Coordinates of C-alpha atoms in Angstrom, one line a residue:
Chain A
M110 CA -18.7 22.9 3.5
S111 CA -16.1 25.0 1.7
I112 CA -12.4 24.2 1.6
E113 CA -9.7 26.8 1.6
V114 CA -6.0 26.1 1.2
R115 CA -3.7 29.0 1.7
N116 CA 0.0 29.1 0.7
I117 CA 0.7 25.4 1.4
T118 CA 4.3 24.2 0.8
K119 CA 5.4 20.6 1.2
R120 CA 8.9 19.3 0.7
F121 CA 10.1 15.6 0.8
G122 CA 13.8 15.9 1.3
S123 CA 15.0 18.0 -1.6
F124 CA 11.9 17.4 -3.6
T125 CA 9.3 20.1 -3.5
A126 CA 5.9 18.4 -3.8
L127 CA 3.9 21.6 -3.3
N128 CA 5.1 25.1 -3.9
N129 CA 3.0 27.8 -2.2
V130 CA -0.3 26.4 -3.4
S131 CA -3.6 28.2 -2.7
L132 CA -7.0 26.9 -3.6
E133 CA -10.6 27.5 -2.8
V134 CA -13.4 25.0 -3.2
R135 CA -16.9 26.3 -2.7
S136 CA -19.5 24.3 -0.8
G137 CA -21.1 21.6 -2.8
E138 CA -18.7 21.8 -5.7
L139 CA -17.3 18.8 -7.5
V140 CA -13.7 19.7 -8.3
A141 CA -11.0 17.7 -10.1
L142 CA -7.3 18.0 -9.3
L143 CA -5.7 17.2 -12.6
G144 CA -2.1 16.8 -13.4
P145 CA 0.7 14.4 -14.4
S146 CA 2.2 12.1 -11.8
G147 CA 4.5 13.9 -9.5
S148 CA 2.6 17.2 -9.9
G149 CA 1.6 17.2 -6.2
K150 CA -2.1 16.6 -6.6
T151 CA -2.3 13.6 -4.3
T152 CA -0.1 15.3 -1.7
L153 CA -2.4 18.3 -1.7
L154 CA -5.4 16.0 -1.2
R155 CA -3.7 14.2 1.6
I156 CA -2.8 17.5 3.3
I157 CA -6.5 18.5 3.1
A158 CA -7.5 15.2 4.6
G159 CA -4.9 15.5 7.4
L160 CA -3.1 12.3 6.3
E161 CA -0.1 14.5 5.5
F162 CA 1.0 17.8 7.0
A163 CA 2.3 20.8 5.2
D164 CA 5.8 22.1 6.1
A165 CA 5.8 23.9 9.4
G166 CA 4.8 27.6 9.1
S167 CA 3.9 27.4 5.4
G168 CA 0.2 27.9 5.3
Q169 CA -3.3 26.9 6.3
V170 CA -6.1 24.6 5.5
C171 CA -9.5 25.9 6.4
F172 CA -12.9 24.2 6.4
N173 CA -15.8 26.8 6.2
G174 CA -13.3 29.5 7.3
E175 CA -12.2 27.5 10.3
D176 CA -8.5 26.7 10.6
V177 CA -8.0 22.9 10.7
T178 CA -4.3 22.9 9.8
H179 CA -3.2 21.2 13.0
R180 CA -6.2 18.9 13.4
S181 CA -5.9 15.2 13.0
A182 CA -7.5 13.3 10.1
A183 CA -9.9 11.7 12.6
A184 CA -11.0 15.1 13.8
R185 CA -11.4 16.7 10.4
Q186 CA -14.5 14.5 9.5
V187 CA -13.6 14.1 5.9
G188 CA -14.5 11.1 3.7
F189 CA -11.5 9.7 1.9
A190 CA -11.4 7.1 -0.8
F191 CA -8.1 5.6 -1.6
Q192 CA -6.8 4.6 -5.1
H193 CA -6.5 1.0 -4.0
Y194 CA -9.7 1.2 -2.0
A195 CA -8.0 0.2 1.4
L196 CA -11.0 -1.8 2.4
F197 CA -10.6 -3.8 5.6
R198 CA -9.8 -7.2 4.1
H199 CA -11.0 -9.2 7.1
M200 CA -14.4 -7.5 7.3
T201 CA -17.5 -8.1 5.2
V202 CA -18.9 -5.3 3.1
F203 CA -21.4 -4.6 5.8
E204 CA -18.8 -4.3 8.5
N205 CA -16.6 -2.1 6.3
I206 CA -19.4 0.4 5.8
A207 CA -20.4 0.2 9.5
F208 CA -16.8 0.7 10.7
G209 CA -17.0 4.5 11.0
L210 CA -20.2 4.3 13.0
R211 CA -18.9 1.5 15.3
V212 CA -15.7 3.3 16.3
R213 CA -17.6 6.4 17.6
P214 CA -17.4 7.1 21.3
R215 CA -20.2 5.3 23.2
A216 CA -22.2 8.4 23.7
E217 CA -22.4 9.2 20.0
R218 CA -22.6 5.7 18.7
P219 CA -25.9 4.9 17.0
A220 CA -27.9 1.9 18.1
E221 CA -27.3 -1.4 16.3
S222 CA -30.7 -1.0 14.5
E223 CA -29.8 2.5 13.4
I224 CA -26.4 1.2 12.1
R225 CA -28.2 -1.5 10.1
R226 CA -30.6 1.0 8.6
R227 CA -27.8 3.4 7.7
V228 CA -25.7 0.7 6.1
A229 CA -28.7 -0.7 4.1
E230 CA -29.4 2.8 2.9
L231 CA -25.8 3.3 1.7
L232 CA -25.7 -0.2 0.1
K233 CA -28.7 0.9 -1.9
L234 CA -27.1 4.1 -2.9
V235 CA -24.0 2.3 -4.3
Q236 CA -26.2 -0.5 -5.7
L237 CA -24.6 -3.3 -3.8
E238 CA -27.5 -4.5 -1.6
Q239 CA -27.0 -8.2 -2.3
F240 CA -23.3 -8.1 -1.5
E241 CA -23.3 -7.1 2.2
Q242 CA -22.0 -10.4 3.5
R243 CA -19.2 -10.7 0.9
F244 CA -15.5 -10.0 1.7
P245 CA -13.6 -7.4 -0.3
S246 CA -11.6 -10.1 -2.1
Q247 CA -14.9 -11.5 -3.5
L248 CA -15.7 -8.2 -5.3
S249 CA -14.6 -6.7 -8.6
G250 CA -12.6 -3.5 -8.6
G251 CA -15.6 -1.3 -9.4
Q252 CA -17.6 -2.9 -6.6
R253 CA -14.7 -2.4 -4.2
Q254 CA -14.5 1.3 -5.1
R255 CA -18.2 1.7 -4.5
V256 CA -17.9 0.0 -1.1
A257 CA -15.1 2.4 -0.3
L258 CA -17.3 5.4 -1.2
A259 CA -20.2 4.0 0.8
R260 CA -17.8 3.5 3.8
A261 CA -16.6 7.1 3.5
L262 CA -20.1 8.4 3.2
A263 CA -21.3 6.5 6.3
V264 CA -19.7 8.9 8.7
E265 CA -21.6 11.8 7.0
P266 CA -18.5 13.7 6.1
K267 CA -18.5 17.4 5.4
V268 CA -16.0 16.9 2.5
L269 CA -15.4 13.9 0.2
L270 CA -11.8 13.5 -1.0
L271 CA -11.1 10.8 -3.7
D272 CA -7.6 9.8 -4.6
E273 CA -7.6 8.6 -8.2
P274 CA -10.9 6.9 -7.6
F275 CA -11.0 5.0 -10.8
G276 CA -7.3 4.8 -11.4
A277 CA -7.0 1.0 -10.9
L278 CA -10.0 0.1 -13.1
D279 CA -10.4 -0.9 -16.7
A280 CA -11.6 1.6 -19.3
K281 CA -15.2 0.4 -19.5
V282 CA -15.8 0.4 -15.8
R283 CA -14.1 3.8 -15.4
K284 CA -16.6 5.3 -17.8
E285 CA -19.6 3.8 -16.0
L286 CA -18.3 4.9 -12.6
R287 CA -17.7 8.5 -13.9
R288 CA -21.3 8.9 -14.7
W289 CA -22.3 7.1 -11.5
L290 CA -20.1 9.5 -9.5
R291 CA -21.7 12.6 -11.1
E292 CA -25.2 11.2 -10.3
L293 CA -24.1 10.4 -6.8
H294 CA -22.9 13.9 -6.3
E295 CA -26.3 15.2 -7.5
K296 CA -28.0 13.0 -4.9
V297 CA -25.6 13.7 -2.1
P298 CA -24.3 17.2 -2.9
I299 CA -21.3 17.3 -0.5
T300 CA -18.2 19.2 -1.4
T301 CA -16.1 16.7 -3.4
L302 CA -12.5 17.0 -4.5
F303 CA -11.0 14.2 -6.6
V304 CA -7.5 13.6 -7.9
T305 CA -7.0 12.3 -11.4
H306 CA -4.4 12.2 -14.1
D307 CA -7.0 11.4 -16.8
Q308 CA -8.1 14.6 -18.6
D309 CA -11.2 13.0 -20.0
E310 CA -12.3 12.0 -16.4
A311 CA -11.7 15.6 -15.2
L312 CA -13.5 17.2 -18.2
E313 CA -16.5 14.8 -17.9
V314 CA -17.1 14.7 -14.2
A315 CA -15.9 17.9 -12.6
S316 CA -17.7 21.2 -12.4
R317 CA -14.3 22.9 -12.0
I318 CA -10.8 21.7 -12.8
V319 CA -7.6 22.6 -11.0
V320 CA -4.6 21.8 -13.4
M321 CA -1.4 21.1 -11.5
N322 CA 2.2 20.7 -12.5
E323 CA 5.4 20.5 -10.6
G324 CA 3.9 21.4 -7.3
R325 CA 2.1 24.5 -8.6
I326 CA -1.4 25.2 -9.8
E327 CA -1.3 26.2 -13.5
Q328 CA -5.0 27.0 -14.0
I329 CA -8.3 26.8 -12.3
G330 CA -11.5 26.9 -14.3
A331 CA -14.6 25.2 -15.7
P332 CA -13.9 22.3 -18.0
D333 CA -14.7 24.3 -21.2
E334 CA -12.7 27.2 -19.9
V335 CA -9.5 25.3 -19.3
Y336 CA -10.0 23.3 -22.6
D337 CA -10.8 26.3 -24.8
R338 CA -8.7 29.0 -23.1
P339 CA -5.6 27.3 -21.6
A340 CA -3.6 29.7 -19.5
N341 CA -0.2 28.4 -20.7
P342 CA 1.5 25.9 -22.9
F343 CA 1.5 23.2 -20.2
V344 CA -2.3 23.3 -19.8
Y345 CA -2.6 23.3 -23.6
N346 CA -0.4 20.2 -23.9
F347 CA -1.9 18.4 -21.0
L348 CA -5.6 18.8 -21.9
G349 CA -6.4 17.3 -25.2
N350 CA -4.4 17.0 -28.4
V351 CA -2.6 20.0 -29.7
N352 CA -0.4 21.0 -32.7
L353 CA 2.6 23.1 -32.3
F354 CA 3.7 25.5 -35.0
H355 CA 7.2 27.0 -34.6
G356 CA 7.7 30.6 -35.8
R357 CA 8.4 34.1 -34.7
I358 CA 6.4 36.9 -33.2
H359 CA 7.0 40.4 -34.5
E360 CA 4.8 43.4 -33.6
G361 CA 1.6 41.7 -33.1
L362 CA 2.0 39.2 -36.0
V363 CA 3.1 35.7 -35.8
H364 CA 5.1 34.5 -38.8
L365 CA 4.9 30.8 -39.6
G366 CA 7.0 30.3 -42.7
N367 CA 5.9 32.9 -45.2
T368 CA 2.5 33.3 -43.7
A369 CA 1.7 35.9 -41.0
F370 CA -1.3 35.7 -38.6
A371 CA -2.5 38.5 -36.4
V372 CA -2.6 37.6 -32.8
A373 CA -3.7 39.8 -29.9
G374 CA -1.5 40.5 -26.9
H375 CA 1.9 40.4 -28.4
D376 CA 2.1 43.9 -29.9
A377 CA 5.3 44.9 -28.1
A378 CA 7.3 41.8 -28.9
A379 CA 10.2 42.4 -31.2
S380 CA 10.9 39.3 -33.2
V381 CA 11.2 36.6 -30.7
P382 CA 10.8 32.8 -31.3
A383 CA 7.3 31.7 -30.6
I384 CA 5.1 28.6 -30.7
A385 CA 1.6 28.7 -31.9
Y386 CA -0.8 26.1 -30.4
V387 CA -3.9 24.9 -32.4
R388 CA -6.1 22.0 -31.6
P389 CA -6.7 19.5 -34.5
H390 CA -10.3 20.3 -34.8
E391 CA -9.6 24.1 -35.1
I392 CA -7.8 23.7 -38.4
K393 CA -9.7 24.2 -41.6
V394 CA -8.4 22.4 -44.7
L395 CA -8.8 24.2 -48.1
S396 CA -7.9 23.0 -51.6
R397 CA -6.6 26.5 -52.5
P398 CA -5.1 29.5 -50.6
N399 CA -7.8 31.7 -49.0
G400 CA -5.7 34.8 -49.8
V401 CA -5.7 36.1 -46.2
G402 CA -3.6 33.6 -44.3
S403 CA -3.2 30.0 -45.0
L404 CA -0.3 27.6 -44.8
P405 CA 0.6 25.2 -47.6
A406 CA 0.8 21.6 -46.4
L407 CA 1.1 18.0 -47.7
I408 CA -1.1 15.2 -46.7
R409 CA 0.9 12.3 -45.4
Y410 CA -1.9 10.0 -44.0
V411 CA -5.7 9.8 -44.0
N412 CA -7.8 7.9 -41.6
S413 CA -11.5 8.2 -42.2
A414 CA -12.7 5.4 -40.0
G415 CA -15.2 6.6 -37.3
P416 CA -17.2 9.8 -37.1
L417 CA -14.2 12.0 -37.8
V418 CA -11.7 12.1 -40.6
R419 CA -8.1 12.3 -39.2
L420 CA -5.3 13.7 -41.3
E421 CA -1.6 13.7 -40.7
L422 CA -0.1 16.7 -42.5
E423 CA 3.3 18.2 -43.0
R424 CA 4.1 21.9 -43.5
A425 CA 5.4 22.6 -47.0
D426 CA 8.0 25.1 -45.6
D427 CA 9.8 23.4 -42.6
R428 CA 8.2 20.0 -43.0
G429 CA 6.8 20.2 -39.4
P430 CA 4.1 17.5 -38.9
F431 CA 0.7 18.3 -37.5
S432 CA -2.7 16.6 -37.4
V433 CA -6.2 17.7 -38.3
E434 CA -9.7 16.4 -37.4
L435 CA -12.5 17.1 -39.8
T436 CA -16.1 16.0 -39.8
R437 CA -17.0 13.7 -42.6
E438 CA -19.0 16.5 -44.2
E439 CA -16.1 18.9 -44.2
G440 CA -13.9 16.2 -45.7
R441 CA -16.3 15.3 -48.5
G442 CA -15.6 18.2 -50.8
L443 CA -11.9 17.9 -50.6
A444 CA -9.7 15.5 -52.5
L445 CA -8.0 13.9 -49.4
Q446 CA -5.3 11.7 -50.8
P447 CA -1.8 11.1 -49.3
G448 CA 0.6 13.2 -51.2
A449 CA -1.9 15.9 -52.2
Q450 CA -1.1 19.6 -51.5
V451 CA -3.7 21.5 -49.4
Y452 CA -3.9 24.8 -47.6
V453 CA -4.8 25.1 -43.9
E454 CA -6.4 28.0 -42.1
L455 CA -5.7 28.1 -38.3
K456 CA -8.9 29.2 -36.6
N457 CA -8.1 29.5 -32.9
L458 CA -4.5 30.3 -32.7
R459 CA -2.8 30.8 -29.3
V460 CA 0.8 32.0 -29.3
F461 CA 3.3 31.7 -26.4
A462 CA 6.8 33.0 -26.6
D463 CA 9.2 30.1 -26.9
D464 CA 10.5 29.9 -23.4
Y465 CA 8.7 26.7 -22.6
S466 CA 9.9 23.3 -23.5
I467 CA 8.1 20.0 -23.1
Chain B
M272 CA -10.5 -22.8 -16.9
A273 CA -7.4 -22.0 -19.0
G274 CA -5.6 -24.8 -17.3
A275 CA -8.3 -27.3 -18.1
I276 CA -8.3 -26.3 -21.7
S277 CA -4.5 -26.6 -22.1
R278 CA -4.5 -29.9 -20.4
L279 CA -7.2 -31.2 -22.8
N280 CA -5.2 -30.0 -25.8
R281 CA -2.0 -31.5 -24.7
P282 CA -1.3 -35.1 -25.7
T283 CA -1.0 -37.1 -22.4
T284 CA 2.3 -38.7 -23.4
A285 CA 4.1 -35.4 -24.2
R286 CA 7.0 -34.5 -21.9
R287 CA 6.5 -31.3 -20.1
P288 CA 9.4 -28.9 -20.3
T289 CA 9.7 -28.9 -16.5
H290 CA 9.8 -32.7 -16.1
D291 CA 13.2 -34.2 -15.6
P292 CA 13.9 -37.9 -16.5
V293 CA 12.5 -40.5 -14.0
W294 CA 15.9 -41.5 -12.7
V295 CA 16.8 -37.9 -11.8
R296 CA 13.5 -37.4 -9.9
W297 CA 13.9 -40.6 -8.0
T298 CA 17.6 -40.0 -7.1
L299 CA 16.8 -36.5 -5.8
T300 CA 13.8 -37.7 -3.8
L301 CA 15.6 -40.6 -2.3
T302 CA 18.6 -38.5 -1.4
A303 CA 16.4 -36.0 0.3
L304 CA 14.6 -38.7 2.2
A305 CA 17.8 -40.5 3.2
F306 CA 19.2 -37.3 4.5
L307 CA 16.1 -36.4 6.5
G308 CA 16.0 -40.0 7.9
L309 CA 19.6 -40.0 8.9
F310 CA 19.7 -36.6 10.5
L311 CA 16.2 -36.1 11.8
F312 CA 14.1 -39.2 12.1
V313 CA 16.8 -41.5 13.5
P314 CA 17.9 -39.2 16.3
L315 CA 14.3 -38.4 17.2
A316 CA 13.5 -42.1 17.3
A317 CA 16.6 -42.7 19.3
V318 CA 15.5 -40.2 21.9
F319 CA 12.3 -42.1 22.5
T320 CA 13.8 -45.6 22.4
E321 CA 16.6 -44.6 24.8
A322 CA 14.0 -43.0 27.1
L323 CA 11.8 -46.1 27.2
R324 CA 14.7 -48.6 27.2
R325 CA 13.9 -49.8 30.7
G326 CA 10.2 -49.5 30.3
V327 CA 7.5 -47.0 31.2
G328 CA 8.2 -47.1 35.0
P329 CA 11.7 -45.6 35.0
Y330 CA 10.6 -43.2 32.2
F331 CA 8.0 -41.6 34.4
E332 CA 10.3 -41.9 37.4
A333 CA 12.6 -39.4 35.8
F334 CA 9.9 -36.7 36.0
R335 CA 9.2 -37.4 39.7
N336 CA 12.7 -36.3 40.6
P337 CA 12.5 -32.9 42.4
D338 CA 15.4 -31.5 40.3
A339 CA 13.5 -32.5 37.1
I340 CA 10.3 -30.9 38.4
A341 CA 12.3 -27.7 39.3
A342 CA 13.8 -27.7 35.8
I343 CA 10.5 -28.0 34.1
T344 CA 8.9 -25.3 36.3
L345 CA 11.8 -23.0 35.6
T346 CA 11.6 -23.5 31.9
L347 CA 7.9 -22.8 31.9
T348 CA 8.4 -19.7 34.1
V349 CA 11.1 -18.3 31.8
A350 CA 8.8 -18.9 28.7
V351 CA 5.8 -17.3 30.5
I352 CA 7.9 -14.2 31.1
A353 CA 10.0 -14.0 27.9
V354 CA 7.3 -14.8 25.3
P355 CA 4.8 -12.2 26.3
L356 CA 7.5 -9.5 26.6
N357 CA 8.9 -10.4 23.2
L358 CA 5.3 -10.4 21.8
V359 CA 4.9 -6.8 22.9
F360 CA 8.4 -5.7 21.9
G361 CA 8.0 -7.5 18.5
V362 CA 4.7 -5.9 17.7
A363 CA 5.9 -2.5 18.8
A364 CA 9.1 -2.7 16.8
S365 CA 7.4 -4.0 13.6
W366 CA 4.6 -1.5 13.9
A367 CA 7.2 1.3 14.1
I368 CA 9.4 -0.1 11.3
A369 CA 6.6 -1.0 8.9
K370 CA 4.3 2.0 9.4
F371 CA 6.6 4.9 10.0
N372 CA 9.7 6.5 8.6
F373 CA 12.2 7.7 11.1
L374 CA 15.9 8.4 11.6
G375 CA 17.8 5.2 12.5
K376 CA 15.2 2.8 11.1
S377 CA 17.8 0.7 9.3
V378 CA 19.9 0.6 12.5
L379 CA 16.9 -0.7 14.4
I380 CA 16.3 -3.4 11.7
T381 CA 19.9 -4.5 12.0
L382 CA 19.8 -4.5 15.8
I383 CA 16.7 -6.7 15.8
D384 CA 18.7 -9.3 13.8
L385 CA 21.6 -9.1 16.2
P386 CA 20.6 -12.1 18.4
F387 CA 20.5 -14.3 15.3
A388 CA 24.0 -13.1 14.2
V389 CA 25.6 -13.5 17.6
S390 CA 26.5 -16.9 19.0
P391 CA 24.1 -17.7 22.0
V392 CA 27.2 -18.3 24.2
I393 CA 28.3 -14.7 23.5
S394 CA 24.7 -13.5 24.3
G395 CA 25.0 -15.1 27.7
L396 CA 28.5 -13.8 28.2
I397 CA 27.3 -10.3 27.7
Y398 CA 25.1 -10.5 30.8
V399 CA 27.9 -12.1 32.8
L400 CA 30.2 -9.2 31.8
L401 CA 27.5 -6.7 32.6
F402 CA 26.0 -8.1 35.8
G403 CA 28.6 -10.6 37.1
A404 CA 30.6 -10.0 40.2
Q405 CA 33.5 -8.6 38.1
G406 CA 31.1 -6.9 35.7
L407 CA 30.2 -3.3 35.1
V408 CA 27.2 -3.1 37.5
G409 CA 28.1 -6.2 39.5
P410 CA 29.4 -4.5 42.6
W411 CA 26.4 -2.2 42.7
L412 CA 24.0 -5.1 42.4
Q413 CA 25.9 -6.9 45.2
D414 CA 25.6 -3.9 47.5
H415 CA 21.9 -3.9 46.9
D416 CA 21.6 -7.6 47.3
I417 CA 20.2 -8.2 43.8
S418 CA 21.4 -11.3 42.0
I419 CA 21.0 -11.5 38.2
V420 CA 23.7 -13.7 37.0
F421 CA 23.5 -17.3 38.2
A422 CA 19.9 -16.6 39.1
V423 CA 16.5 -16.7 37.4
P424 CA 16.6 -13.0 36.3
G425 CA 19.8 -13.7 34.2
I426 CA 18.2 -16.7 32.6
V427 CA 15.1 -14.7 31.7
L428 CA 17.2 -11.8 30.3
A429 CA 19.4 -14.2 28.2
T430 CA 16.3 -15.9 26.9
I431 CA 14.6 -12.6 26.0
F432 CA 17.7 -11.6 24.1
V433 CA 18.0 -14.8 22.2
T434 CA 14.3 -15.0 21.2
F435 CA 13.9 -11.3 20.5
P436 CA 13.9 -11.5 16.7
F437 CA 11.2 -14.2 16.2
V438 CA 8.0 -12.1 16.4
A439 CA 9.5 -9.0 14.8
R440 CA 11.0 -10.9 11.9
E441 CA 7.7 -12.6 11.2
L442 CA 5.7 -9.3 11.3
I443 CA 7.9 -6.8 9.6
P444 CA 7.6 -8.2 6.0
L445 CA 3.9 -8.9 6.6
M446 CA 3.1 -5.4 7.8
Q447 CA 5.2 -3.8 5.1
A448 CA 3.4 -5.8 2.4
Q449 CA 0.0 -4.7 3.8
G450 CA 1.0 -1.0 3.8
N451 CA -0.6 1.8 5.6
D452 CA -3.8 2.4 3.6
E453 CA -6.1 0.5 5.8
E454 CA -4.9 2.3 8.9
F455 CA -5.2 5.6 7.2
A456 CA -8.7 4.7 6.1
A457 CA -9.6 3.8 9.7
L458 CA -8.2 7.2 10.8
T459 CA -10.2 9.2 8.4
L460 CA -13.3 7.3 9.6
G461 CA -12.7 8.7 13.0
A462 CA -11.0 5.7 14.7
S463 CA -8.5 6.4 17.5
G464 CA -5.0 4.9 17.4
W465 CA -5.9 2.1 19.7
Q466 CA -9.2 1.3 17.8
T467 CA -7.2 1.2 14.6
F468 CA -4.7 -1.2 16.0
R469 CA -7.2 -3.5 17.6
R470 CA -9.8 -3.5 14.8
V471 CA -7.7 -3.2 11.7
T472 CA -4.0 -3.9 12.2
L473 CA -4.3 -6.8 14.7
P474 CA -6.8 -8.9 12.7
N475 CA -4.6 -8.5 9.6
I476 CA -1.5 -9.8 11.4
K477 CA -2.9 -12.3 13.8
W478 CA -1.7 -15.4 12.1
G479 CA 1.7 -14.1 11.5
L480 CA 1.8 -13.0 15.1
F481 CA 0.7 -16.5 16.3
Y482 CA 3.3 -18.1 14.1
G483 CA 6.1 -15.8 15.5
V484 CA 4.9 -16.6 19.1
I485 CA 5.1 -20.3 18.5
L486 CA 8.6 -20.1 17.2
C487 CA 9.6 -17.7 20.0
N488 CA 8.2 -20.1 22.6
A489 CA 9.9 -23.1 21.1
R490 CA 13.3 -21.3 21.3
A491 CA 12.6 -19.9 24.7
M492 CA 12.1 -23.4 26.1
G493 CA 14.9 -25.0 24.2
E494 CA 17.6 -22.4 24.5
F495 CA 20.8 -23.9 25.8
G496 CA 23.9 -21.9 25.1
A497 CA 23.1 -18.4 26.4
V498 CA 21.2 -19.9 29.4
S499 CA 24.1 -22.2 30.2
V500 CA 26.5 -19.3 30.5
V501 CA 24.3 -17.3 32.9
S502 CA 22.7 -20.1 34.9
G503 CA 25.5 -21.4 37.0
H504 CA 23.9 -24.9 36.9
I505 CA 22.5 -24.9 40.4
R506 CA 20.4 -28.0 40.7
G507 CA 16.8 -27.4 41.7
Q508 CA 17.3 -23.6 41.3
T509 CA 18.8 -22.4 38.0
N510 CA 18.6 -25.5 35.8
T511 CA 16.3 -25.3 32.9
M512 CA 15.2 -28.5 31.0
P513 CA 18.0 -28.4 28.4
L514 CA 20.6 -27.9 31.2
H515 CA 19.1 -30.6 33.3
V516 CA 19.3 -33.0 30.3
E517 CA 23.0 -32.2 30.0
I518 CA 23.7 -32.8 33.7
L519 CA 21.9 -36.1 33.7
Y520 CA 23.7 -37.2 30.6
N521 CA 27.1 -36.3 32.0
E522 CA 26.2 -38.5 35.0
Y523 CA 25.5 -41.5 32.8
N524 CA 21.9 -41.3 33.8
F525 CA 20.8 -42.0 30.3
V526 CA 17.2 -43.0 30.8
A527 CA 16.4 -39.9 32.9
A528 CA 18.3 -37.7 30.4
F529 CA 16.5 -39.1 27.4
A530 CA 13.2 -38.9 29.3
V531 CA 13.5 -35.2 29.8
A532 CA 14.8 -34.8 26.3
S533 CA 11.8 -36.6 25.0
L534 CA 9.6 -34.0 26.7
L535 CA 11.5 -31.3 24.8
S536 CA 11.1 -33.3 21.6
L537 CA 7.4 -33.6 22.2
L538 CA 7.3 -29.8 22.5
A539 CA 9.1 -29.5 19.2
L540 CA 6.6 -31.9 17.5
V541 CA 3.6 -29.9 19.0
T542 CA 5.3 -26.7 17.7
L543 CA 5.6 -28.2 14.2
A544 CA 2.0 -29.3 14.2
L545 CA 0.8 -25.9 15.3
K546 CA 3.1 -24.2 12.8
S547 CA 1.7 -26.2 9.9
I548 CA -1.9 -25.6 11.0
V549 CA -1.2 -21.8 11.3
E550 CA 0.6 -21.8 8.0
A551 CA -2.3 -23.5 6.2
R552 CA -4.7 -21.2 7.9
S553 CA -2.9 -18.0 7.1
H554 CA -2.3 -19.2 3.6
S555 CA -6.0 -19.8 3.0
I556 CA -6.8 -16.4 4.4
Q557 CA -4.2 -14.8 2.1
T558 CA -5.4 -16.6 -1.0
V559 CA -9.1 -15.7 -0.4
Q560 CA -8.2 -12.1 0.4
P561 CA -5.4 -10.7 -1.7

């Protein structure tokens, strides 16, 4: 089932949590809502679930084109997993999962044998068959989250909404569960929307990412799209590491110190301050100038442990620091010593006029 | 595990930083015991010795008196009305306060505490001023032949007022600590409001609720001040057990006074026993289920 959000605004007192947000999620997609805390991503998720309501007259939430804006959470038939799981603490794992089936009106309620069969099936899906008689307090965080997902899936929701599903877990379990969630989505391909502040999680799990900031959507795109072609400085900063080079744009050229680089899309700009964004792995280190456009820099620090060689450098002109990642092979031919002078070529330079501050 | 290791590593003779010298510990313990003995155990023992001073016969004779029977019946009647009402009010108020945000919430929280802050005598007086012959609605009530003050309805009202905070005070912090997530989860799973309350909220608060009800009941049966003001002390009609004890005592009928008092004391002891069972029970639930 597809989800459509049109022009939703939500204010809490004087704080604007969502500012005229529109979003479309296609049927069967696995989409991440990514943003820093306070960006409005959880509020958006809760409005889609019906746990929160948008400001009066501000917009619509549609499921499969049908307006559900004023429908209650119970009537929307969404599966919702909470950050802190919200398992019913006085019920066993089995009863937690069976809850959604047991509260149905008598006419629609499945027979006890059918409930047992369904719960067993879900326990198998989340790999917790032997835990059905445990209480939530007797499970680990990862197990609890899997119970919460099974409980949400038990009512056969049209949409699965996950609020920071792995937020309260340690790093190793998070990684396992990410893979598990992707596999689960392949097995049970319902439209899934999950909230996260972890860019790696979004990049690894989602088929599309919605980057949010200060109640607005900054960019929507496939993981490689938002990573490689960020729409604005915020997305650049939020997704992955990035170096900032301060300079000026003038008639299609960006001047960084004494070096000019050609950039598309800024032909008209007449000498305005600008910031160039380059990812650490998009910088090439040379031992001598390439004659076309390379910046002189000093090596401050070298870390060659692990698969990549990480360098901390400093621009020779304005002493601005930046970092570079090289493969071991790329680093081999160069004399990488702290204090050595090198030249850097910026391969994938993106320039934004300097009206944005972090 | 960590505790076991650190205990093994520590020399047994070493002084722990939290351990005070022996004489300090003994002095404090003995002071506390002496205080408890003087102010709690001695009076309690006195109640029972005075009641049984002339033997078992006169002791039970005190309960055969029609006025005593009327007082016991009235006390039970008041408790049977006041406790369930405050159970419902308490749950409703704490549900509203813990689960929702609304205008005037802090005022409501303060109002719930009001009966604790006001002297019980004042609480009784409020009803006399409202419903008494010279009171605001007194004449209207008289015209319609309804008696509230110096009658059972007044006693019930005063008792409800005085015992109002017990259930709510017990539940509000508990419900606030538990948050809304489980209720929201039940909602997204299709449960109705009533199903959510009965299957999710109620099981989570049942021990706190029980505890509040026990305390509420103990106070409802033992309340003296507020009830004394509104009751009018009509023997056999508007005397509750505490008031009956007072009358008997003032008439130098010590055995009967202490006999009825011993019944109230027994109630207190039962309450304490129930309270500690409930506390142990709710504690074990909470430690198993964080």
